[in-house]
Amino acid sequence: MVPEPSSALSHDLSDALAAALDDALDRVPAARLAPVVERLIRDYRSGTVPTAPILRTDDDAAAYAAYRMPATYAAVLDVLERAAARAPEPASLLDLGGGTGAAVWAAAQVWPSLERATVLEAATPARALGRRLASGAPSPLLRAARWEAAVLGTAPVLPETDLLTACYLLGELPAPVRDAVVDAAARAARVVVLVEPGTPAGHARILDARARLLAAGLTVAAPCPHDGACPVTGDDWCHFAVRVGRSSRHRVLKAGSLGHEDEKFSYVVGVRDGGDDDDGSVGRAPGRVVRHPQTRKGLVTLRVCESDGTLRDTPVPRSRRELFRHARDTAWGDAWPPE
């Protein structure tokens, strides 16, 4: 295992992925993609479960890759970097509903141990573009990745794998299919990583999936420092954020003026067999910062989800010099106290 990253609030595209996207998208006029992006945003934000693949044409896949792949990659990279500190190194990856491959690119960056990867994706244009983006990647894992058609139903049979990712997928599935997919993932994988939008609905889906992973015998490795009930209740919800740099194409397609955007997400990492700790326990964080730290002169206050399942506001005054120094460098999503 590797140390969990600290203050991982910004994750821009890798140079290789940025170049691959530019090569694939430069030949498609932005004016042609802009209305497609608008439609896709409406479809994904509608809150309704699609009855057919949303990405139906090559332009759909290109528009999706242009406006969503940078944010998805950034969020999944943040999650996988944190998972790498809590889970055994994988040799195999199965990515469910992988779209154009953001999760595979992120996993290849985090885990050099990966030897093989399979992406299951229902939309033919997304598979084609994902395969094309990966074909010229510097990573042998990406170039050799398998892209397979798959429509997930209520009785999915998934091959055994070390690592399974399902990112921004659960919200596109009807509830019975969603539950069956999570159960199948728990049976198939040693490590299950689920990522959803950082909205109340996305958080609710992660909580439901977390309960199913625990019922299947997995242990929560991140973000939670415990297997108990989530202490974030009421009108609040547990989510995190990563800052994503916007390319000029990205700004045009989303009609945005800022050079960045903040991608908010909820996630859970479940591990079977307790990872690779000698005592069989998951090496999870002692606590997790679940909001932006509040800083004023001489004091940093952290809202921390604790290992005993409680939520506490933890003041760190300047008088505690070493701890205060760590607190100033601590960000939303980091482990606390320093390990």
CSV table of C-alpha atoms in Angstrom, one decimal:
chain,number,residue,atom,x,y,z
A,1,MET,CA,0.0,0.0,0.0
A,2,VAL,CA,1.0,3.6,-0.5
A,3,PRO,CA,0.3,6.6,1.8
A,4,GLU,CA,-3.0,8.3,1.3
A,5,PRO,CA,-2.6,11.6,-0.5
A,6,SER,CA,-3.0,14.8,1.4
A,7,SER,CA,-5.0,17.8,0.2
A,8,ALA,CA,-5.7,16.2,-3.2
A,9,LEU,CA,-8.1,18.9,-4.3
A,10,SER,CA,-7.0,19.3,-7.9
A,11,HIS,CA,-6.6,16.6,-10.6
A,12,ASP,CA,-6.2,17.7,-14.1
A,13,LEU,CA,-6.0,15.3,-17.0
A,14,SER,CA,-2.8,13.5,-17.5
A,15,ASP,CA,-0.8,14.7,-20.5
A,16,ALA,CA,-1.4,11.5,-22.4
A,17,LEU,CA,-5.2,11.6,-21.9
A,18,ALA,CA,-5.4,15.3,-22.7
A,19,ALA,CA,-3.4,14.6,-26.0
A,20,ALA,CA,-5.6,11.6,-26.8
A,21,LEU,CA,-8.8,13.7,-26.3
A,22,ASP,CA,-7.4,16.6,-28.4
A,23,ASP,CA,-6.5,14.2,-31.2
A,24,ALA,CA,-10.0,12.6,-31.2
A,25,LEU,CA,-12.0,15.8,-30.8
A,26,ASP,CA,-10.1,18.3,-32.9
A,27,ARG,CA,-11.7,17.0,-36.0
A,28,VAL,CA,-15.2,17.5,-34.6
A,29,PRO,CA,-16.4,21.1,-34.8
A,30,ALA,CA,-17.3,22.5,-31.4
A,31,ALA,CA,-20.4,24.1,-32.9
A,32,ARG,CA,-21.7,20.6,-33.8
A,33,LEU,CA,-21.0,19.3,-30.3
A,34,ALA,CA,-22.4,22.2,-28.3
A,35,PRO,CA,-26.1,21.3,-28.7
A,36,VAL,CA,-25.3,17.7,-28.0
A,37,VAL,CA,-23.7,18.6,-24.8
A,38,GLU,CA,-26.8,20.6,-23.8
A,39,ARG,CA,-29.0,17.6,-24.4
A,40,LEU,CA,-26.7,15.3,-22.5
A,41,ILE,CA,-26.6,17.6,-19.5
A,42,ARG,CA,-30.4,17.7,-19.5
A,43,ASP,CA,-30.6,13.9,-19.8
A,44,TYR,CA,-28.1,13.2,-17.0
A,45,ARG,CA,-29.6,15.8,-14.7
A,46,SER,CA,-33.2,14.8,-15.2
A,47,GLY,CA,-33.1,12.3,-12.4
A,48,THR,CA,-34.9,9.7,-14.5
A,49,VAL,CA,-33.5,6.2,-15.2
A,50,PRO,CA,-32.8,5.9,-19.0
A,51,THR,CA,-34.5,3.0,-20.8
A,52,ALA,CA,-31.9,3.1,-23.6
A,53,PRO,CA,-28.2,4.2,-23.8
A,54,ILE,CA,-28.0,7.9,-23.7
A,55,LEU,CA,-24.9,7.8,-25.9
A,56,ARG,CA,-26.4,6.7,-29.2
A,57,THR,CA,-24.1,8.3,-31.9
A,58,ASP,CA,-20.5,9.1,-32.4
A,59,ASP,CA,-21.2,12.8,-31.7
A,60,ASP,CA,-22.9,11.8,-28.5
A,61,ALA,CA,-19.8,9.9,-27.4
A,62,ALA,CA,-17.5,12.8,-28.5
A,63,ALA,CA,-19.6,15.4,-26.6
A,64,TYR,CA,-19.7,13.2,-23.5
A,65,ALA,CA,-15.9,12.7,-23.6
A,66,ALA,CA,-15.3,16.5,-24.1
A,67,TYR,CA,-17.5,17.7,-21.3
A,68,ARG,CA,-17.6,14.9,-18.8
A,69,MET,CA,-14.4,12.9,-19.1
A,70,PRO,CA,-12.1,15.4,-17.4
A,71,ALA,CA,-14.4,15.7,-14.3
A,72,THR,CA,-15.0,11.9,-14.1
A,73,TYR,CA,-11.3,11.2,-14.4
A,74,ALA,CA,-10.4,13.8,-11.7
A,75,ALA,CA,-13.0,12.4,-9.2
A,76,VAL,CA,-12.1,8.8,-9.8
A,77,LEU,CA,-8.4,9.5,-9.6
A,78,ASP,CA,-8.9,11.1,-6.2
A,79,VAL,CA,-10.9,8.2,-5.0
A,80,LEU,CA,-8.5,5.6,-6.3
A,81,GLU,CA,-5.5,7.3,-4.8
A,82,ARG,CA,-7.2,7.2,-1.5
A,83,ALA,CA,-8.2,3.6,-2.0
A,84,ALA,CA,-4.6,2.6,-2.8
A,85,ALA,CA,-3.6,3.5,0.7
A,86,ARG,CA,-6.3,1.1,2.1
A,87,ALA,CA,-6.4,-1.9,-0.3
A,88,PRO,CA,-4.1,-4.5,-1.7
A,89,GLU,CA,-2.5,-3.8,-5.1
A,90,PRO,CA,-4.6,-5.2,-7.9
A,91,ALA,CA,-3.5,-7.1,-10.9
A,92,SER,CA,-6.9,-7.1,-12.7
A,93,LEU,CA,-9.6,-4.4,-13.2
A,94,LEU,CA,-13.2,-4.7,-14.2
A,95,ASP,CA,-14.9,-1.4,-15.0
A,96,LEU,CA,-18.7,-1.4,-15.2
A,97,GLY,CA,-20.4,1.1,-17.4
A,98,GLY,CA,-17.1,2.6,-18.2
A,99,GLY,CA,-18.2,5.0,-20.9
A,100,THR,CA,-15.1,6.3,-22.7
A,101,GLY,CA,-12.7,5.0,-20.1
A,102,ALA,CA,-12.0,7.6,-17.5
A,103,ALA,CA,-11.8,5.1,-14.7
A,104,VAL,CA,-9.3,2.9,-16.6
A,105,TRP,CA,-7.1,5.8,-17.3
A,106,ALA,CA,-7.2,6.8,-13.6
A,107,ALA,CA,-6.5,3.2,-12.4
A,108,ALA,CA,-3.6,2.9,-14.8
A,109,GLN,CA,-2.0,6.0,-13.2
A,110,VAL,CA,-2.6,4.9,-9.6
A,111,TRP,CA,-1.6,1.2,-9.8
A,112,PRO,CA,1.4,0.1,-11.9
A,113,SER,CA,0.6,-3.4,-10.6
A,114,LEU,CA,-2.4,-3.7,-13.0
A,115,GLU,CA,-1.8,-6.2,-15.7
A,116,ARG,CA,-5.2,-6.5,-17.4
A,117,ALA,CA,-8.4,-4.4,-17.6
A,118,THR,CA,-11.9,-5.0,-19.0
A,119,VAL,CA,-14.4,-2.3,-19.6
A,120,LEU,CA,-18.1,-3.3,-19.8
A,121,GLU,CA,-20.2,-0.6,-21.6
A,122,ALA,CA,-23.6,-0.9,-23.3
A,123,ALA,CA,-23.2,2.1,-25.7
A,124,THR,CA,-21.4,1.1,-28.9
A,125,PRO,CA,-20.1,4.7,-29.7
A,126,ALA,CA,-18.7,5.0,-26.2
A,127,ARG,CA,-16.8,1.7,-26.5
A,128,ALA,CA,-15.5,2.7,-29.9
A,129,LEU,CA,-14.2,6.1,-28.7
A,130,GLY,CA,-12.8,4.7,-25.5
A,131,ARG,CA,-10.9,2.0,-27.4
A,132,ARG,CA,-9.6,4.7,-29.7
A,133,LEU,CA,-8.4,6.9,-26.9
A,134,ALA,CA,-6.6,4.1,-25.2
A,135,SER,CA,-5.0,2.7,-28.4
A,136,GLY,CA,-2.2,5.2,-28.4
A,137,ALA,CA,-1.7,5.5,-24.6
A,138,PRO,CA,1.8,5.0,-23.2
A,139,SER,CA,0.4,2.5,-20.7
A,140,PRO,CA,0.4,-1.2,-21.9
A,141,LEU,CA,-2.6,-1.8,-19.7
A,142,LEU,CA,-4.6,0.8,-21.6
A,143,ARG,CA,-3.5,-0.3,-25.0
A,144,ALA,CA,-4.4,-3.9,-24.2
A,145,ALA,CA,-7.7,-3.2,-22.4
A,146,ARG,CA,-10.7,-5.2,-23.5
A,147,TRP,CA,-13.9,-3.2,-24.3
A,148,GLU,CA,-17.0,-5.5,-24.2
A,149,ALA,CA,-20.7,-4.9,-24.7
A,150,ALA,CA,-22.8,-5.5,-21.6
A,151,VAL,CA,-26.4,-4.6,-20.6
A,152,LEU,CA,-26.7,-5.1,-16.9
A,153,GLY,CA,-29.8,-6.8,-15.7
A,154,THR,CA,-31.3,-8.2,-12.4
A,155,ALA,CA,-29.1,-11.3,-12.6
A,156,PRO,CA,-25.6,-10.1,-13.6
A,157,VAL,CA,-22.8,-12.6,-13.6
A,158,LEU,CA,-19.4,-10.9,-13.4
A,159,PRO,CA,-16.0,-12.4,-13.7
A,160,GLU,CA,-13.7,-12.5,-10.7
A,161,THR,CA,-11.4,-9.6,-10.5
A,162,ASP,CA,-9.1,-7.9,-8.0
A,163,LEU,CA,-10.6,-4.4,-8.5
A,164,LEU,CA,-14.0,-3.5,-9.7
A,165,THR,CA,-15.1,0.1,-10.4
A,166,ALA,CA,-18.5,1.4,-11.1
A,167,CYS,CA,-18.4,5.2,-11.5
A,168,TYR,CA,-21.4,7.4,-12.1
A,169,LEU,CA,-23.3,4.2,-13.1
A,170,LEU,CA,-25.7,3.4,-10.3
A,171,GLY,CA,-28.0,6.4,-11.0
A,172,GLU,CA,-28.6,5.1,-14.5
A,173,LEU,CA,-29.9,1.8,-13.3
A,174,PRO,CA,-33.4,0.9,-12.0
A,175,ALA,CA,-33.3,0.1,-8.3
A,176,PRO,CA,-33.6,-3.7,-8.7
A,177,VAL,CA,-30.8,-3.8,-11.2
A,178,ARG,CA,-28.7,-1.4,-9.1
A,179,ASP,CA,-29.0,-3.7,-6.1
A,180,ALA,CA,-28.2,-6.8,-8.2
A,181,VAL,CA,-25.2,-5.1,-9.7
A,182,VAL,CA,-23.8,-4.1,-6.3
A,183,ASP,CA,-24.3,-7.7,-5.0
A,184,ALA,CA,-22.6,-9.2,-8.0
A,185,ALA,CA,-19.7,-6.8,-7.6
A,186,ALA,CA,-19.3,-7.8,-4.0
A,187,ARG,CA,-19.2,-11.5,-5.0
A,188,ALA,CA,-16.8,-10.9,-7.9
A,189,ALA,CA,-14.1,-8.5,-6.5
A,190,ARG,CA,-11.6,-8.2,-3.7
A,191,VAL,CA,-12.0,-4.4,-3.9
A,192,VAL,CA,-15.1,-2.6,-5.0
A,193,VAL,CA,-15.0,1.2,-5.7
A,194,LEU,CA,-18.3,3.0,-6.3
A,195,VAL,CA,-18.5,6.7,-7.2
A,196,GLU,CA,-21.6,8.7,-7.7
A,197,PRO,CA,-22.4,12.5,-8.1
A,198,GLY,CA,-22.0,14.4,-4.9
A,199,THR,CA,-25.7,15.2,-4.6
A,200,PRO,CA,-28.2,14.1,-1.9
A,201,ALA,CA,-29.5,11.4,-4.4
A,202,GLY,CA,-26.0,10.3,-5.2
A,203,HIS,CA,-25.1,10.0,-1.5
A,204,ALA,CA,-28.3,8.0,-0.9
A,205,ARG,CA,-27.3,5.5,-3.6
A,206,ILE,CA,-23.8,5.2,-2.1
A,207,LEU,CA,-25.3,4.6,1.4
A,208,ASP,CA,-27.6,1.9,0.0
A,209,ALA,CA,-24.6,0.3,-1.9
A,210,ARG,CA,-22.4,0.6,1.3
A,211,ALA,CA,-25.0,-1.4,3.3
A,212,ARG,CA,-25.1,-4.1,0.6
A,213,LEU,CA,-21.3,-4.4,0.5
A,214,LEU,CA,-21.2,-4.7,4.3
A,215,ALA,CA,-24.0,-7.3,4.2
A,216,ALA,CA,-21.9,-9.3,1.7
A,217,GLY,CA,-19.0,-9.4,4.1
A,218,LEU,CA,-16.8,-6.6,2.8
A,219,THR,CA,-15.3,-3.9,5.0
A,220,VAL,CA,-15.5,-0.2,4.3
A,221,ALA,CA,-12.0,1.1,3.7
A,222,ALA,CA,-12.8,4.6,2.6
A,223,PRO,CA,-14.0,7.3,3.0
A,224,CYS,CA,-15.6,6.1,6.2
A,225,PRO,CA,-13.2,5.2,9.1
A,226,HIS,CA,-15.8,2.8,10.5
A,227,ASP,CA,-18.5,0.3,9.4
A,228,GLY,CA,-21.2,1.9,11.4
A,229,ALA,CA,-24.1,4.1,10.3
A,230,CYS,CA,-23.2,7.3,8.6
A,231,PRO,CA,-23.4,10.2,11.1
A,232,VAL,CA,-24.1,12.8,8.3
A,233,THR,CA,-27.8,13.2,8.6
A,234,GLY,CA,-30.7,15.6,8.2
A,235,ASP,CA,-30.3,18.0,5.3
A,236,ASP,CA,-26.6,17.3,5.0
A,237,TRP,CA,-25.0,14.6,2.9
A,238,CYS,CA,-21.5,13.2,2.7
A,239,HIS,CA,-19.6,14.2,-0.4
A,240,PHE,CA,-16.2,15.5,-1.5
A,241,ALA,CA,-14.8,17.7,-4.3
A,242,VAL,CA,-11.9,18.0,-6.7
A,243,ARG,CA,-11.0,21.0,-8.8
A,244,VAL,CA,-10.8,20.4,-12.5
A,245,GLY,CA,-9.0,22.7,-15.0
A,246,ARG,CA,-11.1,23.6,-18.1
A,247,SER,CA,-9.6,23.6,-21.5
A,248,SER,CA,-10.7,26.2,-24.0
A,249,ARG,CA,-12.9,23.5,-25.7
A,250,HIS,CA,-14.4,22.7,-22.3
A,251,ARG,CA,-15.3,26.3,-21.6
A,252,VAL,CA,-16.9,26.7,-25.0
A,253,LEU,CA,-19.0,23.6,-24.8
A,254,LYS,CA,-20.2,24.4,-21.3
A,255,ALA,CA,-20.6,28.1,-21.9
A,256,GLY,CA,-18.3,28.8,-18.9
A,257,SER,CA,-15.9,31.6,-18.3
A,258,LEU,CA,-13.9,30.2,-15.4
A,259,GLY,CA,-10.8,28.3,-16.0
A,260,HIS,CA,-11.9,25.6,-13.6
A,261,GLU,CA,-14.9,23.8,-12.1
A,262,ASP,CA,-15.4,21.8,-8.9
A,263,GLU,CA,-16.6,18.3,-9.3
A,264,LYS,CA,-18.5,17.0,-6.3
A,265,PHE,CA,-18.8,13.3,-5.7
A,266,SER,CA,-19.8,10.6,-3.1
A,267,TYR,CA,-18.0,7.3,-2.9
A,268,VAL,CA,-17.3,4.1,-1.1
A,269,VAL,CA,-14.5,1.6,-1.2
A,270,GLY,CA,-15.2,-1.9,0.0
A,271,VAL,CA,-12.5,-4.5,0.7
A,272,ARG,CA,-12.8,-8.3,1.1
A,273,ASP,CA,-10.5,-10.3,3.4
A,274,GLY,CA,-9.3,-7.2,5.2
A,275,GLY,CA,-6.7,-6.0,2.6
A,276,ASP,CA,-3.1,-7.1,3.3
A,277,ASP,CA,-2.7,-6.0,6.9
A,278,ASP,CA,-1.1,-8.7,9.1
A,279,ASP,CA,-3.9,-8.6,11.6
A,280,GLY,CA,-6.5,-9.0,8.9
A,281,SER,CA,-8.0,-5.5,9.5
A,282,VAL,CA,-8.4,-2.8,6.8
A,283,GLY,CA,-5.9,-0.1,7.2
A,284,ARG,CA,-8.4,2.7,7.0
A,285,ALA,CA,-8.0,6.3,8.0
A,286,PRO,CA,-8.3,7.2,11.8
A,287,GLY,CA,-10.8,9.8,10.8
A,288,ARG,CA,-12.0,11.7,7.7
A,289,VAL,CA,-12.4,15.5,7.1
A,290,VAL,CA,-15.9,15.8,5.6
A,291,ARG,CA,-16.1,19.6,5.0
A,292,HIS,CA,-13.8,22.4,4.0
A,293,PRO,CA,-11.7,23.3,7.1
A,294,GLN,CA,-12.6,26.6,8.7
A,295,THR,CA,-9.5,28.7,9.2
A,296,ARG,CA,-9.1,31.9,11.2
A,297,LYS,CA,-6.0,33.5,12.8
A,298,GLY,CA,-4.5,31.0,15.2
A,299,LEU,CA,-7.2,28.3,14.8
A,300,VAL,CA,-8.2,25.6,12.3
A,301,THR,CA,-11.5,23.8,12.9
A,302,LEU,CA,-12.0,20.4,11.1
A,303,ARG,CA,-15.3,18.6,10.9
A,304,VAL,CA,-14.2,15.0,11.2
A,305,CYS,CA,-16.0,11.7,10.8
A,306,GLU,CA,-14.4,9.7,13.6
A,307,SER,CA,-13.6,6.0,13.9
A,308,ASP,CA,-16.3,5.5,16.6
A,309,GLY,CA,-18.9,6.6,14.1
A,310,THR,CA,-19.5,10.1,15.4
A,311,LEU,CA,-19.1,13.5,13.7
A,312,ARG,CA,-17.1,16.1,15.6
A,313,ASP,CA,-15.9,19.6,15.0
A,314,THR,CA,-12.2,19.5,16.0
A,315,PRO,CA,-10.4,22.7,16.9
A,316,VAL,CA,-6.7,22.8,16.4
A,317,PRO,CA,-5.1,25.9,18.0
A,318,ARG,CA,-1.7,27.4,17.1
A,319,SER,CA,-0.5,26.4,20.5
A,320,ARG,CA,-0.4,22.8,19.3
A,321,ARG,CA,2.4,23.7,16.9
A,322,GLU,CA,3.0,20.5,15.0
A,323,LEU,CA,-0.6,19.5,14.8
A,324,PHE,CA,-1.6,23.1,13.8
A,325,ARG,CA,0.9,22.9,10.9
A,326,HIS,CA,-0.7,19.7,9.7
A,327,ALA,CA,-4.2,21.1,10.1
A,328,ARG,CA,-3.3,24.1,7.9
A,329,ASP,CA,-2.2,21.7,5.2
A,330,THR,CA,-5.3,19.5,5.6
A,331,ALA,CA,-8.1,19.6,3.0
A,332,TRP,CA,-11.7,18.4,2.6
A,333,GLY,CA,-11.5,14.6,2.2
A,334,ASP,CA,-8.1,14.1,3.9
A,335,ALA,CA,-7.5,11.7,6.8
A,336,TRP,CA,-7.3,13.1,10.3
A,337,PRO,CA,-5.3,13.1,12.5
A,338,PRO,CA,-2.1,12.8,10.4
A,339,GLU,CA,-1.0,9.2,10.1
